Amino acid sequence: MTPRPLTLITDNWYDIRDLSNLSGKIEELIRDANGPHWAVWVVSALLGAIGIVAFIGGVAIINIWIERRVVGRMQSRLGPNRLGPFGLLQPLADAIKLMQKEVLQPKAADGLVFSIAPIAFTVPGIVIMAVLPWGRNMSLARLDVGILFILAMSSLGALAVFTGGYGSNNKYALFGAMRVIAMLVTYEIPSVLALLGLVLFSGTMDLADMVLFQEKFWIPLVLVQPLPFLIYFISSSAELNRTPADLAEAESEIAGGYHVEYSGMKFGLFYAAELINAVAISAIIATVFLGGWWFYKLDELVPGWMIFIGKIYAVYFLFVWTRGTLPRFRIDQLLAFAWKWMTPMAFANIIVVAAEVLIWDETGASAGLVLPLYIAFNMLFAGVLIVAWVRFMGPRFSRFPDRLRYFDRIDVPSLPAMRAPAPAAAAPKSGSGAPARSASEGGGDLRGGRLVGGPRP
Amino acid sequence: MPHAATVMLAGATVAERIRAAVPDAVREVAPQWVVLEPSAAFEAMAAVRDDELLDGKYLVELCSVDQITRIDVVYHIASLAQNHLFELKVPADHEHPEVPSVTPLWVGATLQEREVYDLMGVRFPGHPELTRLFLWDSFPGHPLRKDFLALPGGQKAGLSQFPKQIVGETGGEFRPRRPGTGE
Amino acid sequence: MITDTGIVIAFYVIGASTVVSALMVAAVRNLIHAVLFLVITFTGVAGIYIVLSADFVAMAQVLIYAGAISVLLVFAVMLTPTGDRRNAETSFQAPALVLAGLLLAVVVFVIYDTDWRIASRGQFTTTASSLGRAFFSPYVVPFEVASVLLVAAMVGAIILTQDEDEEAGHAA
Amino acid sequence: MLPEVLLATVPLEHVLILGAILFAIGLYLALSKRNAIGVLMGIELMLNAVNVTLLAFSRYVVSPRPLDGQVFAIFVITVAAGEAAVALALAVAIYRHRETVNIDEIDVLRW
Amino acid sequence: MPIKSEPVEVNIGPQHPSTHGVFRMVAMIDGERITDVKMIVGYLHRSMEKLAEERTYTQNIPFTDRMDYLAAMTSNLGYCLSVEKLAGIDVPERAQVLRVIFAELQRIASHCMATGAFINDCGAWQTPVMYTFRDREKVLDLFEMTCGARITTNYMRIGGVAFDVPDEFLPALDMLINDDLPFRFEEYDQLLVGNEIILMRARDVGVVSPEMAINASLSGPMLRSAGIAWDLRKADPYSGYDQYTFEIPVGYNGDSYDRMVIRIEEMKQSLRIIRQAVHILPGGPHKTEVPLAIRPPAGEAYSRVESPKGEVGFYVVSDGGAAPYRWHVRAPSLINLSVLKEMTVGQTIADAIVTLGSIDINVGEVDR
């Protein structure tokens, strides 16, 4: 490990900048007490797991508060500020409310599947956290196939959503589940290709190595690869069911989507899972695009994992920002957007990145010369592609001039008298399609001087 | 050229245009409106709509007035191009009012005719789906009629004083009981 | 140095759970439950790959089988009539059982009969890059042929499931 | 990834037996299920069993290029994915023409 | 033989987050497409026309607030104009100008509500509604300052207006229409009119052809979006509208997007009118003395006003008594719904919700 010149606190166990020292110290203790070989593994795994679960627990609560406050501020209102200072106890109140609510299960629902769905939906979000590098050598599992592991886990989410929709035996829920699966599977392809571009450029799939790559070349990958950042951000916001793609629980259309039948803590778990997945995805973006714990030597002074959490919440703010402002896509527009724009852009991007890496390796040029050149080219390339898409492939509204016409007096064009759609001229007295509301249906009448029965079809 | 302000056409001019198209359609001409024969009402309406002078392509409004002896269905028709407005009335019998539906001529009339049927009880043969618009089907009677729930002495009934009604005896159509007339 | 009991325990636990969930796929009555148990089997098999230290293949397995093929199966079950969703057996059940048993017996005998030349291999870690290099050194041609096969499969699947009107649309 | 000397503890035979069991279950599924999708599930299971044995050999047996087993396993996975797509498309197409997906009733070759 | 998907009946409303009030739409859908739409109204029916026959002319004014409760002022104005026409009462100059000011302020408030709710139906998480309601609050504060009520204002009387404006009204109005609202409407233009997602969601959704618009007697933004330049303030100038110069925004192809942009433009035109009105506000009485139980001569009158929803008409028949013999209201929201079926059949549910939002109905007016 390279020696770090600017170390204020020497490398012993209470150096909080890198908690691996702590676990290293504990391993030493076990070896001194010559415990069994596997005990070291178990202890370090437990330490990492406890760290992650604590982070997840804290995040699930804090994010509810952050999201409601930030979206509130965007809508020029205050957001929760009644419970506790600045409304900090509001998420706690929500959690308690959800816990004491009765968990209903529809009678004909598929019990086993119905209760497994929220758990299966939460697992990917938590498991992804294990692979992320929180500090220089502080990552629970330094998998050699880190990014592939992330993709595999996030692809499990689609199935969990289906089990939720199918299990609750409700027409709307199944409707929502089918929509969401179509969307998730469609948006998996652009996100895989976008990350492939990054793997190509940094030459490794291990996330910790990627951060070291960015530290070595002293540049966050978002500058070098702007297009994959855009593609991954949009496709992950679709995968997380967040506006502008929150088709699943589009209240104005089908009410509630796949978690319409859930109540009590099961719904709470679905809600928390959404937040945890959002944090997991923003953690991935922070690691891969913004250079996780590294920030131009800042990680000497400030603990690496604090920088990392700062970056996570920077990306998370982006998600909340889009949620607060953008209206929702329609399902077919969303899928067309994925197939017609995102996937071809991702393919084009991979080709360009491959060419760049090839040039870099063949010429063996120094990074100082090559990287700025690549940054400029990639930015230009992204801009050209976007403009080209908007001009040619995007929804064409050219035939409707946007500005309105203004008249200072009435002007009605003389139009031919329109033949209304001729209903059956000699329709029988009670109208052709006599609806089911015939008088014989009975119902409200003037019994006992009280008007009985409200308006009914 | 459209008039500066909407002109209310006089009954005479409208009547003269209608007689030109459908001779025996006009029953009576008043300064502000024209009363049509119910039998020839539909042809007169069609003529009014397609006449180049009257150009009644825009049905402003359709409602009904209960004149005790008869029920008038009032049509306000306008021409947006020439910015003028005129009024036609079609009288109908008070007990079994029936006026031909104008939905084949104006689509806008569908909901308004259903409202008139619902509140006044005027039947409109030719209407695609003549059912009640606001009230539920088994609501007895049509509230806007003057004789609806009339109490002794002809004083109009407030909605809260409902006389007792024996279910089943009068079948679906609830006939308000008039004490003293025995039925 | 005593070997890693952790890994050995892991192997037997994951192996047992995989076999049990595979049996459940056959035994459970509802087809959707069968698909879900199949997904559990796939992830179990991925666990075994990790124990055999084939990380890349394990991740590929989870991504492709548990992520994509299971969704494919679920869609297929949803599209077909609900009447057929009972996980019923055909009349050929008993002979199938006997056949499978016989085959199992033969294979087990073969396993114990031949003497495998076990390589006394110590550290065996495959990195994605070494696997990638192995892919391209002798197996470049199969790699390209596999991609052609995938494209053919995709086109075939789309054409097979086209509605009449869509076909008419294209034909016109 | 995990330091392990597996040799002495989990003999190759156990892994192969696991593969064989999975293969037998897959075969039973493929042969006995009434629903076409049940049969496809059986086939997928058999392919997985083959993969397990391949990786076991690549991990244990002496060979000049030990990674070939994994390469071959990945080829099997890609082929299985393609095959699953086409097979399910077939199942849906059959359903559309014959109103059923039961193997018993689809035994007439003429459409 | 395509994959059979049996049509599903979906109830949208009456307790649906995006219908505006208790309005119920039963849609038969096949997959995503709507095959048939049936409208069920009447949940808010108070039979005002029957009640009005038992109250004096002045007692009927509060009914008009509660019909279109988002545009109370314009309904008041319509009813007072028809009674004044029937009884031949002339209205002092100051009252006429005040009536124009308050009618236009009410138009701004109603259009704010309509635009916010429409974008909310497109799926934005209540953000635009918060902004448009903030601006609407400022207008309602002015109402509260003059007539004590924010929504059911009951401000206009037969022969003029109920109260004269307090002293602090004009400076507050001046500050609102010159320093505050113009910049807000610029914000709407930048945020909403150019927004690509709204363009994609609202373009070509709920299209009405000019012939169908006239034949179905639509009015207001529905008619103007179809390309017909018809506004009662220009066609039949009432209450002194002919002295003001303003323009009517007209759309091109009658889709939901045009209607939204027209409403935003109309708000700007209303600002122009209010500025001119404040400029020429004369002194003098705010009301002619009219007996409380006025008995107009026997006869009938029909007068109409351009309300934010369309043409509100009052057909009043009097038999010389203290109460109107027949009191009929032309409700633009109800008549604008007659094309709902033609607009939504064949589209998806999401589009049907957007179309309903763009028609901007007010169930109080539909059911009366």
mmCIF file of N, CA and C in Angstrom, chain A residues 56-94:
data_model
loop_
_atom_site.group_PDB
_atom_site.id
_atom_site.type_symbol
_atom_site.label_atom_id
_atom_site.label_comp_id
_atom_site.label_asym_id
_atom_site.label_seq_id
_atom_site.Cartn_x
_atom_site.Cartn_y
_atom_site.Cartn_z
ATOM 1 N N ILE A 56 -27.865 1.254 6.106
ATOM 2 C CA ILE A 56 -29.171 1.104 5.438
ATOM 3 C C ILE A 56 -30.280 1.612 6.368
ATOM 4 N N GLY A 57 -30.241 1.188 7.628
ATOM 5 C CA GLY A 57 -31.302 1.618 8.558
ATOM 6 C C GLY A 57 -31.348 3.128 8.626
ATOM 7 N N GLY A 58 -30.165 3.738 8.827
ATOM 8 C CA GLY A 58 -30.143 5.207 8.933
ATOM 9 C C GLY A 58 -30.658 5.847 7.662
ATOM 10 N N VAL A 59 -30.186 5.341 6.528
ATOM 11 C CA VAL A 59 -30.552 5.959 5.239
ATOM 12 C C VAL A 59 -32.055 5.867 5.016
ATOM 13 N N ALA A 60 -32.624 4.684 5.318
ATOM 14 C CA ALA A 60 -34.060 4.523 5.016
ATOM 15 C C ALA A 60 -34.869 5.572 5.772
ATOM 16 N N ILE A 61 -34.431 5.905 7.000
ATOM 17 C CA ILE A 61 -35.199 6.897 7.777
ATOM 18 C C ILE A 61 -34.866 8.292 7.278
ATOM 19 N N ILE A 62 -33.579 8.593 7.163
ATOM 20 C CA ILE A 62 -33.191 9.970 6.825
ATOM 21 C C ILE A 62 -33.740 10.342 5.441
ATOM 22 N N ASN A 63 -33.709 9.379 4.508
ATOM 23 C CA ASN A 63 -34.117 9.765 3.143
ATOM 24 C C ASN A 63 -35.569 10.182 3.054
ATOM 25 N N ILE A 64 -36.418 9.529 3.887
ATOM 26 C CA ILE A 64 -37.829 9.960 3.839
ATOM 27 C C ILE A 64 -37.882 11.443 4.153
ATOM 28 N N TRP A 65 -37.139 11.819 5.185
ATOM 29 C CA TRP A 65 -37.184 13.233 5.604
ATOM 30 C C TRP A 65 -36.606 14.110 4.515
ATOM 31 N N ILE A 66 -35.452 13.678 3.960
ATOM 32 C CA ILE A 66 -34.795 14.528 2.936
ATOM 33 C C ILE A 66 -35.728 14.723 1.746
ATOM 34 N N GLU A 67 -36.307 13.599 1.307
ATOM 35 C CA GLU A 67 -37.120 13.686 0.082
ATOM 36 C C GLU A 67 -38.297 14.635 0.315
ATOM 37 N N ARG A 68 -38.950 14.483 1.459
ATOM 38 C CA ARG A 68 -40.145 15.325 1.657
ATOM 39 C C ARG A 68 -39.758 16.779 1.825
ATOM 40 N N ARG A 69 -38.639 17.038 2.501
ATOM 41 C CA ARG A 69 -38.231 18.444 2.687
ATOM 42 C C ARG A 69 -37.814 19.050 1.348
ATOM 43 N N VAL A 70 -36.990 18.317 0.596
ATOM 44 C CA VAL A 70 -36.453 18.901 -0.651
ATOM 45 C C VAL A 70 -37.591 19.127 -1.635
ATOM 46 N N VAL A 71 -38.451 18.103 -1.820
ATOM 47 C CA VAL A 71 -39.560 18.292 -2.776
ATOM 48 C C VAL A 71 -40.447 19.434 -2.273
ATOM 49 N N GLY A 72 -40.590 19.527 -0.935
ATOM 50 C CA GLY A 72 -41.389 20.626 -0.382
ATOM 51 C C GLY A 72 -40.786 21.958 -0.767
ATOM 52 N N ARG A 73 -39.476 22.067 -0.568
ATOM 53 C CA ARG A 73 -38.845 23.352 -0.888
ATOM 54 C C ARG A 73 -39.012 23.652 -2.363
ATOM 55 N N MET A 74 -38.966 22.594 -3.193
ATOM 56 C CA MET A 74 -39.114 22.871 -4.636
ATOM 57 C C MET A 74 -40.508 23.385 -4.946
ATOM 58 N N GLN A 75 -41.482 22.989 -4.100
ATOM 59 C CA GLN A 75 -42.853 23.429 -4.403
ATOM 60 C C GLN A 75 -43.175 24.667 -3.577
ATOM 61 N N SER A 76 -42.164 25.414 -3.245
ATOM 62 C CA SER A 76 -42.316 26.669 -2.479
ATOM 63 C C SER A 76 -43.180 26.446 -1.253
ATOM 64 N N ARG A 77 -43.012 25.307 -0.571
ATOM 65 C CA ARG A 77 -43.669 25.136 0.742
ATOM 66 C C ARG A 77 -42.619 24.529 1.666
ATOM 67 N N LEU A 78 -42.915 24.399 2.938
ATOM 68 C CA LEU A 78 -41.854 24.102 3.897
ATOM 69 C C LEU A 78 -41.544 22.620 4.002
ATOM 70 N N GLY A 79 -42.541 21.731 3.760
ATOM 71 C CA GLY A 79 -42.251 20.329 4.058
ATOM 72 C C GLY A 79 -42.395 20.112 5.558
ATOM 73 N N PRO A 80 -42.287 18.845 5.990
ATOM 74 C CA PRO A 80 -42.630 18.565 7.395
ATOM 75 C C PRO A 80 -41.725 19.331 8.349
ATOM 76 N N ASN A 81 -42.311 20.108 9.267
ATOM 77 C CA ASN A 81 -41.461 20.762 10.272
ATOM 78 C C ASN A 81 -42.155 20.770 11.621
ATOM 79 N N ARG A 82 -43.161 19.933 11.788
ATOM 80 C CA ARG A 82 -43.879 19.956 13.077
ATOM 81 C C ARG A 82 -43.167 19.074 14.084
ATOM 82 N N LEU A 83 -42.884 17.811 13.720
ATOM 83 C CA LEU A 83 -42.387 16.873 14.738
ATOM 84 C C LEU A 83 -40.886 17.065 14.902
ATOM 85 N N GLY A 84 -40.460 17.419 16.056
ATOM 86 C CA GLY A 84 -39.028 17.514 16.312
ATOM 87 C C GLY A 84 -38.446 18.706 15.577
ATOM 88 N N PRO A 85 -37.170 19.024 15.842
ATOM 89 C CA PRO A 85 -36.564 20.186 15.162
ATOM 90 C C PRO A 85 -36.554 19.946 13.650
ATOM 91 N N PHE A 86 -36.993 20.903 12.878
ATOM 92 C CA PHE A 86 -37.011 20.789 11.406
ATOM 93 C C PHE A 86 -37.736 19.521 10.958
ATOM 94 N N GLY A 87 -38.654 18.992 11.735
ATOM 95 C CA GLY A 87 -39.424 17.843 11.303
ATOM 96 C C GLY A 87 -38.614 16.571 11.240
ATOM 97 N N LEU A 88 -37.528 16.493 12.007
ATOM 98 C CA LEU A 88 -36.657 15.314 11.889
ATOM 99 C C LEU A 88 -37.338 14.064 12.412
ATOM 100 N N LEU A 89 -38.306 14.230 13.297
ATOM 101 C CA LEU A 89 -38.941 13.008 13.841
ATOM 102 C C LEU A 89 -40.074 12.541 12.932
ATOM 103 N N GLN A 90 -40.344 13.298 11.873
ATOM 104 C CA GLN A 90 -41.466 12.915 10.994
ATOM 105 C C GLN A 90 -41.292 11.502 10.441
ATOM 106 N N PRO A 91 -40.105 11.139 9.896
ATOM 107 C CA PRO A 91 -40.008 9.774 9.378
ATOM 108 C C PRO A 91 -40.231 8.730 10.458
ATOM 109 N N LEU A 92 -39.772 9.028 11.666
ATOM 110 C CA LEU A 92 -40.023 8.075 12.757
ATOM 111 C C LEU A 92 -41.523 7.900 12.942
ATOM 112 N N ALA A 93 -42.215 9.028 12.927
ATOM 113 C CA ALA A 93 -43.683 8.950 13.103
ATOM 114 C C ALA A 93 -44.279 8.087 11.992
ATOM 115 N N ASP A 94 -43.786 8.302 10.754
ATOM 116 C CA ASP A 94 -44.326 7.485 9.653
ATOM 117 C C ASP A 94 -44.089 6.015 9.932
#
